[in-house]
DNA sequence: CGATTATTTAAGCAATTGCTTAAATAATTA
DNA sequence: TAATTATTTAAGCAATTGCTTAAATAATCG
């Protein structure tokens, strides 16, 4: 970054430094949470997570049928979720069942709660 | 989408249709929530939101100093947050103060709680 | 008014995303 | 073993993202 900062005299230098310290101590939390949020920030993946929560486990095939998308498209989303540690797999014959990793439920549950309450709000007048 | 769906005989057709119905009723909730999550899924924007929650309001100048980024970079992130309805502005002289829109706090608070608790977890052994 | 300061906007560009189609892996079944 | 089925991987590509630099808007102050 070059010298594009502002020159203002009345900057609260103490406030700025305090904020920098807060960010620095929480750095790991910010990067891990933003990684999860960016995965959940895709509408298709958010739906996949929601469905896995509701149904416990689903195969790429089911998800493809439910979401009306091609298998490779689904598979690539699942790969990202698995790389992010959010889902796990169980193989049964040639079918692979995906499910949520329970350690992530505390992070994800507020999303699902939000979805359900928003839906109720609009559906029950 | 072409005919790339799977052929399996033992698909639970009732389950698939039930899932489709759930998604359809919650469609608006999914699209609005994923929009917020994708904004929060950027680490810089997540930090900006967190800082606005902690400090009540900040100007682009302050955020630039705190985050060590150029003013235009910050300004563009703030524009996205404003377009998403997450932040609002108040002008005082030539300074623009940004703050969180309170209607979003129920959605955002779990993130901040998560950040704070994760940080405590790692900092207090 | 003219210079300074805070912010926004625009253009450019490398990197990433999310799909498509086609091919490669595995596991099952005839 | 050969054909079928479920899934993954790879390559290609249009669209989006997030920065940079430079220019445009505004508001303040001498």
Short mmCIF file of C-alpha atoms (C1' of nucleotides) in Angstrom, two decimals:
data_model
loop_
_atom_site.label_atom_id
_atom_site.label_comp_id
_atom_site.label_asym_id
_atom_site.label_seq_id
_atom_site.Cartn_x
_atom_site.Cartn_y
_atom_site.Cartn_z
CA UNK A 1 0.00 0.00 0.00
CA UNK A 2 1.36 3.41 -0.89
CA UNK A 3 0.97 6.73 0.94
CA UNK A 4 -2.70 7.05 0.13
CA UNK A 5 -3.69 7.37 3.77
CA UNK A 6 -5.55 10.41 4.93
CA UNK A 7 -3.92 13.32 6.68
CA UNK A 8 -6.66 14.28 9.12
CA UNK A 9 -5.45 15.78 12.38
CA UNK A 10 -8.32 14.55 14.48
CA UNK A 11 -7.79 10.84 14.09
CA UNK A 12 -8.22 8.99 17.37
CA UNK A 13 -4.86 7.27 17.34
CA UNK A 14 -5.60 5.26 20.47
CA UNK A 15 -8.81 3.93 18.96
CA UNK A 16 -7.01 2.96 15.78
CA UNK A 17 -4.29 1.10 17.61
CA UNK A 18 -6.80 -0.64 19.87
CA UNK A 19 -8.66 -1.84 16.79
CA UNK A 20 -5.47 -3.11 15.22
CA UNK A 21 -4.69 -5.10 18.34
CA UNK A 22 -8.18 -6.63 18.41
CA UNK A 23 -7.87 -7.70 14.78
CA UNK A 24 -4.45 -9.15 15.33
CA UNK A 25 -5.44 -11.28 18.31
CA UNK A 26 -8.48 -12.55 16.45
CA UNK A 27 -6.69 -13.05 13.13
CA UNK A 28 -7.07 -16.84 13.06
CA UNK A 29 -10.74 -16.61 13.95
CA UNK A 30 -11.32 -14.10 11.15
CA UNK A 31 -9.64 -16.20 8.51
CA UNK A 32 -11.33 -19.44 9.50
CA UNK A 33 -14.76 -17.89 9.88
CA UNK A 34 -14.54 -16.00 6.61
CA UNK A 35 -13.58 -19.24 4.88
CA UNK A 36 -16.75 -20.91 6.17
CA UNK A 37 -18.88 -17.88 5.34
CA UNK A 38 -17.57 -17.69 1.81
CA UNK A 39 -18.47 -21.35 1.31
CA UNK A 40 -21.93 -20.70 2.73
CA UNK A 41 -22.18 -17.51 0.69
CA UNK A 42 -22.92 -19.51 -2.44
CA UNK A 43 -26.65 -20.16 -2.68
CA UNK A 44 -26.25 -23.69 -4.03
CA UNK A 45 -23.82 -24.66 -1.25
CA UNK A 46 -26.03 -23.06 1.38
CA UNK A 47 -28.90 -25.20 0.16
CA UNK A 48 -26.70 -28.29 0.20
CA UNK A 49 -25.72 -27.62 3.80
CA UNK A 50 -29.33 -27.04 4.76
CA UNK A 51 -30.43 -30.26 3.07
CA UNK A 52 -27.68 -32.25 4.78
CA UNK A 53 -28.81 -30.85 8.11
CA UNK A 54 -32.42 -31.78 7.41
CA UNK A 55 -31.83 -35.20 5.88
CA UNK A 56 -28.73 -36.25 7.80
CA UNK A 57 -26.98 -37.55 4.69
CA UNK A 58 -27.43 -37.41 0.92
CA UNK A 59 -25.52 -38.64 -2.13
CA UNK A 60 -24.47 -36.43 -5.06
CA UNK A 61 -27.17 -38.16 -7.08
CA UNK A 62 -29.95 -37.09 -4.71
CA UNK A 63 -28.61 -33.55 -4.53
CA UNK A 64 -28.48 -33.39 -8.30
CA UNK A 65 -32.13 -34.43 -8.55
CA UNK A 66 -33.25 -32.10 -5.76
CA UNK A 67 -31.39 -29.05 -6.99
CA UNK A 68 -31.85 -29.69 -10.70
CA UNK A 69 -28.15 -29.41 -11.43
CA UNK A 70 -25.64 -31.67 -13.17
CA UNK A 71 -23.74 -34.22 -11.14
CA UNK A 72 -20.32 -32.68 -11.85
CA UNK A 73 -21.55 -29.26 -10.72
CA UNK A 74 -22.80 -30.78 -7.46
CA UNK A 75 -19.65 -32.84 -7.05
CA UNK A 76 -17.47 -29.76 -7.35
CA UNK A 77 -19.45 -27.93 -4.69
CA UNK A 78 -19.19 -30.97 -2.42
CA UNK A 79 -15.46 -31.06 -2.97
CA UNK A 80 -15.14 -27.47 -1.82
CA UNK A 81 -17.22 -28.22 1.26
CA UNK A 82 -15.10 -31.26 2.00
CA UNK A 83 -11.86 -29.34 1.49
CA UNK A 84 -13.24 -26.77 3.93
CA UNK A 85 -13.81 -29.54 6.47
CA UNK A 86 -17.55 -28.87 6.59
CA UNK A 87 -18.75 -32.19 5.23
CA UNK A 88 -17.58 -35.78 5.52
CA UNK A 89 -18.23 -38.86 3.42
CA UNK A 90 -19.28 -42.46 3.91
CA UNK A 91 -19.14 -44.95 1.09
CA UNK A 92 -21.72 -47.67 0.57
CA UNK A 93 -21.17 -49.68 -2.57
CA UNK A 94 -20.69 -47.16 -5.33
CA UNK A 95 -22.75 -44.55 -3.54
CA UNK A 96 -21.05 -41.82 -1.49
CA UNK A 97 -23.09 -40.29 1.31
CA UNK A 98 -22.23 -36.78 2.41
CA UNK A 99 -23.06 -35.39 5.84
CA UNK A 100 -22.22 -32.34 7.93
CA UNK A 101 -19.24 -32.53 10.26
CA UNK A 102 -20.81 -32.02 13.67
CA UNK A 103 -18.06 -29.71 14.90
CA UNK A 104 -19.41 -27.11 12.49
CA UNK A 105 -22.98 -27.24 13.71
CA UNK A 106 -22.55 -24.41 16.24
CA UNK A 107 -21.38 -22.20 13.39
CA UNK A 108 -23.97 -23.37 10.89
CA UNK A 109 -27.06 -23.66 13.06
CA UNK A 110 -27.73 -19.92 13.18
CA UNK A 111 -28.01 -20.00 9.36
CA UNK A 112 -30.55 -22.79 9.41
CA UNK A 113 -32.51 -21.13 12.19
CA UNK A 114 -32.53 -17.96 10.15
CA UNK A 115 -33.77 -19.77 7.05
CA UNK A 116 -36.56 -21.48 8.96
CA UNK A 117 -37.69 -18.37 10.81
CA UNK A 118 -37.61 -16.19 7.69
CA UNK A 119 -39.62 -18.79 5.86
CA UNK A 120 -42.22 -18.98 8.62
CA UNK A 121 -42.39 -15.19 8.67
CA UNK A 122 -43.35 -14.99 4.99
CA UNK A 123 -45.51 -18.10 4.86
CA UNK A 124 -47.65 -17.52 7.94
CA UNK A 125 -49.31 -14.08 7.72
CA UNK B 1 -29.11 -29.14 -17.55
CA UNK B 2 -28.98 -32.16 -19.83
CA UNK B 3 -29.83 -35.78 -19.07
CA UNK B 4 -26.88 -36.28 -16.77
CA UNK B 5 -29.01 -37.40 -13.85
CA UNK B 6 -28.44 -40.79 -12.33
CA UNK B 7 -30.55 -43.80 -13.08
CA UNK B 8 -30.61 -45.51 -9.68
CA UNK B 9 -33.75 -47.48 -8.94
CA UNK B 10 -33.65 -47.00 -5.21
CA UNK B 11 -34.04 -43.24 -5.10
CA UNK B 12 -36.45 -42.12 -2.40
CA UNK B 13 -38.73 -40.12 -4.66
CA UNK B 14 -40.84 -38.86 -1.78
CA UNK B 15 -37.78 -37.56 0.03
CA UNK B 16 -36.56 -35.80 -3.10
CA UNK B 17 -39.87 -34.08 -3.69
CA UNK B 18 -40.18 -33.08 -0.04
CA UNK B 19 -36.74 -31.47 -0.24
CA UNK B 20 -37.67 -29.62 -3.39
CA UNK B 21 -40.75 -28.22 -1.70
CA UNK B 22 -38.74 -27.07 1.31
CA UNK B 23 -36.26 -25.29 -0.92
CA UNK B 24 -38.98 -23.65 -2.92
CA UNK B 25 -40.83 -22.26 0.09
CA UNK B 26 -37.59 -20.95 1.55
CA UNK B 27 -36.22 -19.64 -1.75
CA UNK B 28 -36.27 -15.96 -0.75
CA UNK B 29 -34.62 -16.71 2.56
CA UNK B 30 -31.87 -18.64 0.79
CA UNK B 31 -31.11 -15.92 -1.69
CA UNK B 32 -31.11 -13.12 0.86
CA UNK B 33 -29.08 -15.03 3.41
CA UNK B 34 -26.52 -16.20 0.88
CA UNK B 35 -26.12 -12.61 -0.27
CA UNK B 36 -25.25 -11.54 3.28
CA UNK B 37 -22.98 -14.53 3.80
CA UNK B 38 -21.08 -13.89 0.60
CA UNK B 39 -20.48 -10.31 1.72
CA UNK B 40 -19.30 -11.56 5.11
CA UNK B 41 -17.27 -14.28 3.43
CA UNK B 42 -14.59 -11.79 2.48
CA UNK B 43 -12.11 -11.46 5.33
CA UNK B 44 -11.66 -7.71 4.89
CA UNK B 45 -15.41 -7.09 4.91
CA UNK B 46 -15.89 -9.39 7.89
CA UNK B 47 -13.33 -7.31 9.78
CA UNK B 48 -15.04 -4.10 8.73
CA UNK B 49 -18.38 -5.39 10.04
CA UNK B 50 -16.77 -6.48 13.28
CA UNK B 51 -15.09 -3.11 13.73
CA UNK B 52 -18.33 -1.24 13.05
CA UNK B 53 -20.05 -3.37 15.66
CA UNK B 54 -17.31 -2.67 18.21
CA UNK B 55 -16.82 1.04 17.50
CA UNK B 56 -20.37 1.98 16.47
CA UNK B 57 -19.21 4.02 13.51
CA UNK B 58 -16.03 4.60 11.53
CA UNK B 59 -15.01 6.57 8.45
CA UNK B 60 -13.21 5.09 5.42
CA UNK B 61 -10.13 6.93 6.61
CA UNK B 62 -10.07 5.16 9.96
CA UNK B 63 -10.71 1.78 8.36
CA UNK B 64 -7.89 2.41 5.92
CA UNK B 65 -5.50 3.11 8.79
CA UNK B 66 -6.70 0.18 10.88
CA UNK B 67 -6.64 -2.37 8.09
CA UNK B 68 -3.56 -1.06 6.31
CA UNK B 69 -5.32 -0.83 2.97
CA UNK B 70 -5.79 1.95 0.44
CA UNK B 71 -8.78 4.23 0.71
CA UNK B 72 -10.26 3.16 -2.65
CA UNK B 73 -10.02 -0.50 -1.69
CA UNK B 74 -11.88 0.21 1.55
CA UNK B 75 -14.38 2.44 -0.20
CA UNK B 76 -15.25 -0.29 -2.68
CA UNK B 77 -15.85 -2.79 0.11
CA UNK B 78 -18.06 -0.27 1.90
CA UNK B 79 -20.02 0.30 -1.28
CA UNK B 80 -20.76 -3.41 -1.52
CA UNK B 81 -21.86 -3.49 2.10
CA UNK B 82 -24.08 -0.46 1.52
CA UNK B 83 -25.56 -1.93 -1.65
CA UNK B 84 -26.33 -5.05 0.38
CA UNK B 85 -28.16 -2.91 2.91
CA UNK B 86 -25.82 -3.94 5.72
CA UNK B 87 -24.32 -0.54 6.47
CA UNK B 88 -25.65 3.01 6.46
CA UNK B 89 -23.90 6.38 6.28
CA UNK B 90 -23.96 9.68 8.11
CA UNK B 91 -22.11 12.69 6.77
CA UNK B 92 -20.36 15.21 8.99
CA UNK B 93 -18.49 17.83 7.02
CA UNK B 94 -16.44 15.97 4.47
CA UNK B 95 -16.26 12.88 6.62
CA UNK B 96 -18.62 9.97 6.03
CA UNK B 97 -19.34 7.73 9.00
CA UNK B 98 -20.40 4.16 8.33
CA UNK B 99 -22.37 2.06 10.78
CA UNK B 100 -24.21 -1.26 10.79
CA UNK B 101 -27.91 -1.26 9.98
CA UNK B 102 -29.49 -2.59 13.15
CA UNK B 103 -31.97 -4.82 11.34
CA UNK B 104 -29.01 -6.99 10.39
CA UNK B 105 -27.69 -7.45 13.90
CA UNK B 106 -29.64 -10.67 14.55
CA UNK B 107 -27.98 -12.15 11.48
CA UNK B 108 -24.53 -10.76 12.18
CA UNK B 109 -24.26 -11.19 15.93
CA UNK B 110 -23.57 -14.93 15.76
CA UNK B 111 -20.48 -14.12 13.68
CA UNK B 112 -19.16 -11.64 16.22
CA UNK B 113 -19.90 -14.00 19.08
CA UNK B 114 -18.02 -16.71 17.23
CA UNK B 115 -15.02 -14.43 16.65
CA UNK B 116 -14.89 -13.40 20.29
CA UNK B 117 -15.28 -16.90 21.68
CA UNK B 118 -12.75 -18.42 19.29
CA UNK B 119 -10.29 -15.72 20.24
CA UNK B 120 -10.80 -16.30 23.94
CA UNK B 121 -10.36 -20.02 23.37
CA UNK B 122 -6.92 -19.58 21.82
CA UNK B 123 -5.74 -16.72 24.01
CA UNK B 124 -6.70 -18.07 27.43
CA UNK B 125 -5.19 -21.52 27.88
"C1'" DC C 1 -11.90 32.06 -5.25
"C1'" DG C 2 -8.12 28.52 -5.09
"C1'" DA C 3 -5.79 24.99 -2.51
"C1'" DT C 4 -6.38 21.14 0.54
"C1'" DT C 5 -8.71 17.10 2.30
"C1'" DA C 6 -12.09 13.08 2.32
"C1'" DT C 7 -14.41 10.20 -0.48
"C1'" DT C 8 -16.10 8.08 -4.63
"C1'" DT C 9 -15.79 6.47 -9.24
"C1'" DA C 10 -13.62 4.53 -13.28
"C1'" DA C 11 -10.50 1.75 -15.98
"C1'" DG C 12 -7.32 -1.98 -16.12
"C1'" DC C 13 -5.86 -6.43 -14.88
"C1'" DA C 14 -4.60 -10.84 -12.62
"C1'" DA C 15 -6.89 -14.28 -10.00
"C1'" DT C 16 -10.91 -16.83 -8.75
"C1'" DT C 17 -15.55 -18.78 -9.42
"C1'" DG C 18 -18.93 -21.85 -11.26
"C1'" DC C 19 -20.64 -23.82 -14.82
"C1'" DT C 20 -20.22 -27.10 -19.21
"C1'" DT C 21 -18.65 -31.16 -21.69
"C1'" DA C 22 -15.72 -35.01 -21.95
"C1'" DA C 23 -12.86 -38.33 -20.02
"C1'" DA C 24 -11.19 -41.08 -16.06
"C1'" DT C 25 -12.09 -44.02 -11.70
"C1'" DA C 26 -14.53 -47.31 -9.11
"C1'" DA C 27 -17.89 -50.48 -7.87
"C1'" DT C 28 -21.72 -53.57 -9.34
"C1'" DT C 29 -24.04 -56.75 -12.04
"C1'" DA C 30 -25.10 -59.76 -15.96
"C1'" DT D 1 -14.97 -60.42 -18.11
"C1'" DA D 2 -17.77 -56.79 -20.24
"C1'" DA D 3 -21.36 -53.53 -19.68
"C1'" DT D 4 -23.61 -50.47 -16.48
"C1'" DT D 5 -23.83 -47.12 -12.83
"C1'" DA D 6 -22.07 -43.50 -9.43
"C1'" DT D 7 -18.74 -40.38 -8.78
"C1'" DT D 8 -14.68 -37.64 -9.58
"C1'" DT D 9 -11.49 -35.11 -12.30
"C1'" DA D 10 -9.92 -32.22 -16.03
"C1'" DA D 11 -10.10 -28.68 -19.52
"C1'" DG D 12 -12.34 -24.69 -21.31
"C1'" DC D 13 -14.60 -20.45 -20.78
"C1'" DA D 14 -17.59 -16.49 -19.51
"C1'" DA D 15 -18.46 -13.89 -15.45
"C1'" DT D 16 -17.11 -12.04 -11.12
"C1'" DT D 17 -13.85 -10.44 -7.57
"C1'" DG D 18 -10.60 -7.39 -5.50
"C1'" DC D 19 -6.95 -4.93 -5.97
"C1'" DT D 20 -4.18 -0.80 -8.32
"C1'" DT D 21 -3.67 3.82 -10.24
"C1'" DA D 22 -5.69 7.90 -11.86
"C1'" DA D 23 -9.30 11.00 -12.23
"C1'" DA D 24 -13.70 13.05 -10.58
"C1'" DT D 25 -16.76 14.93 -6.64
"C1'" DA D 26 -17.48 17.40 -2.59
"C1'" DA D 27 -16.64 19.98 1.45
"C1'" DT D 28 -13.54 22.99 4.15
"C1'" DC D 29 -10.41 26.64 4.92
"C1'" DG D 30 -7.04 30.33 4.07
#
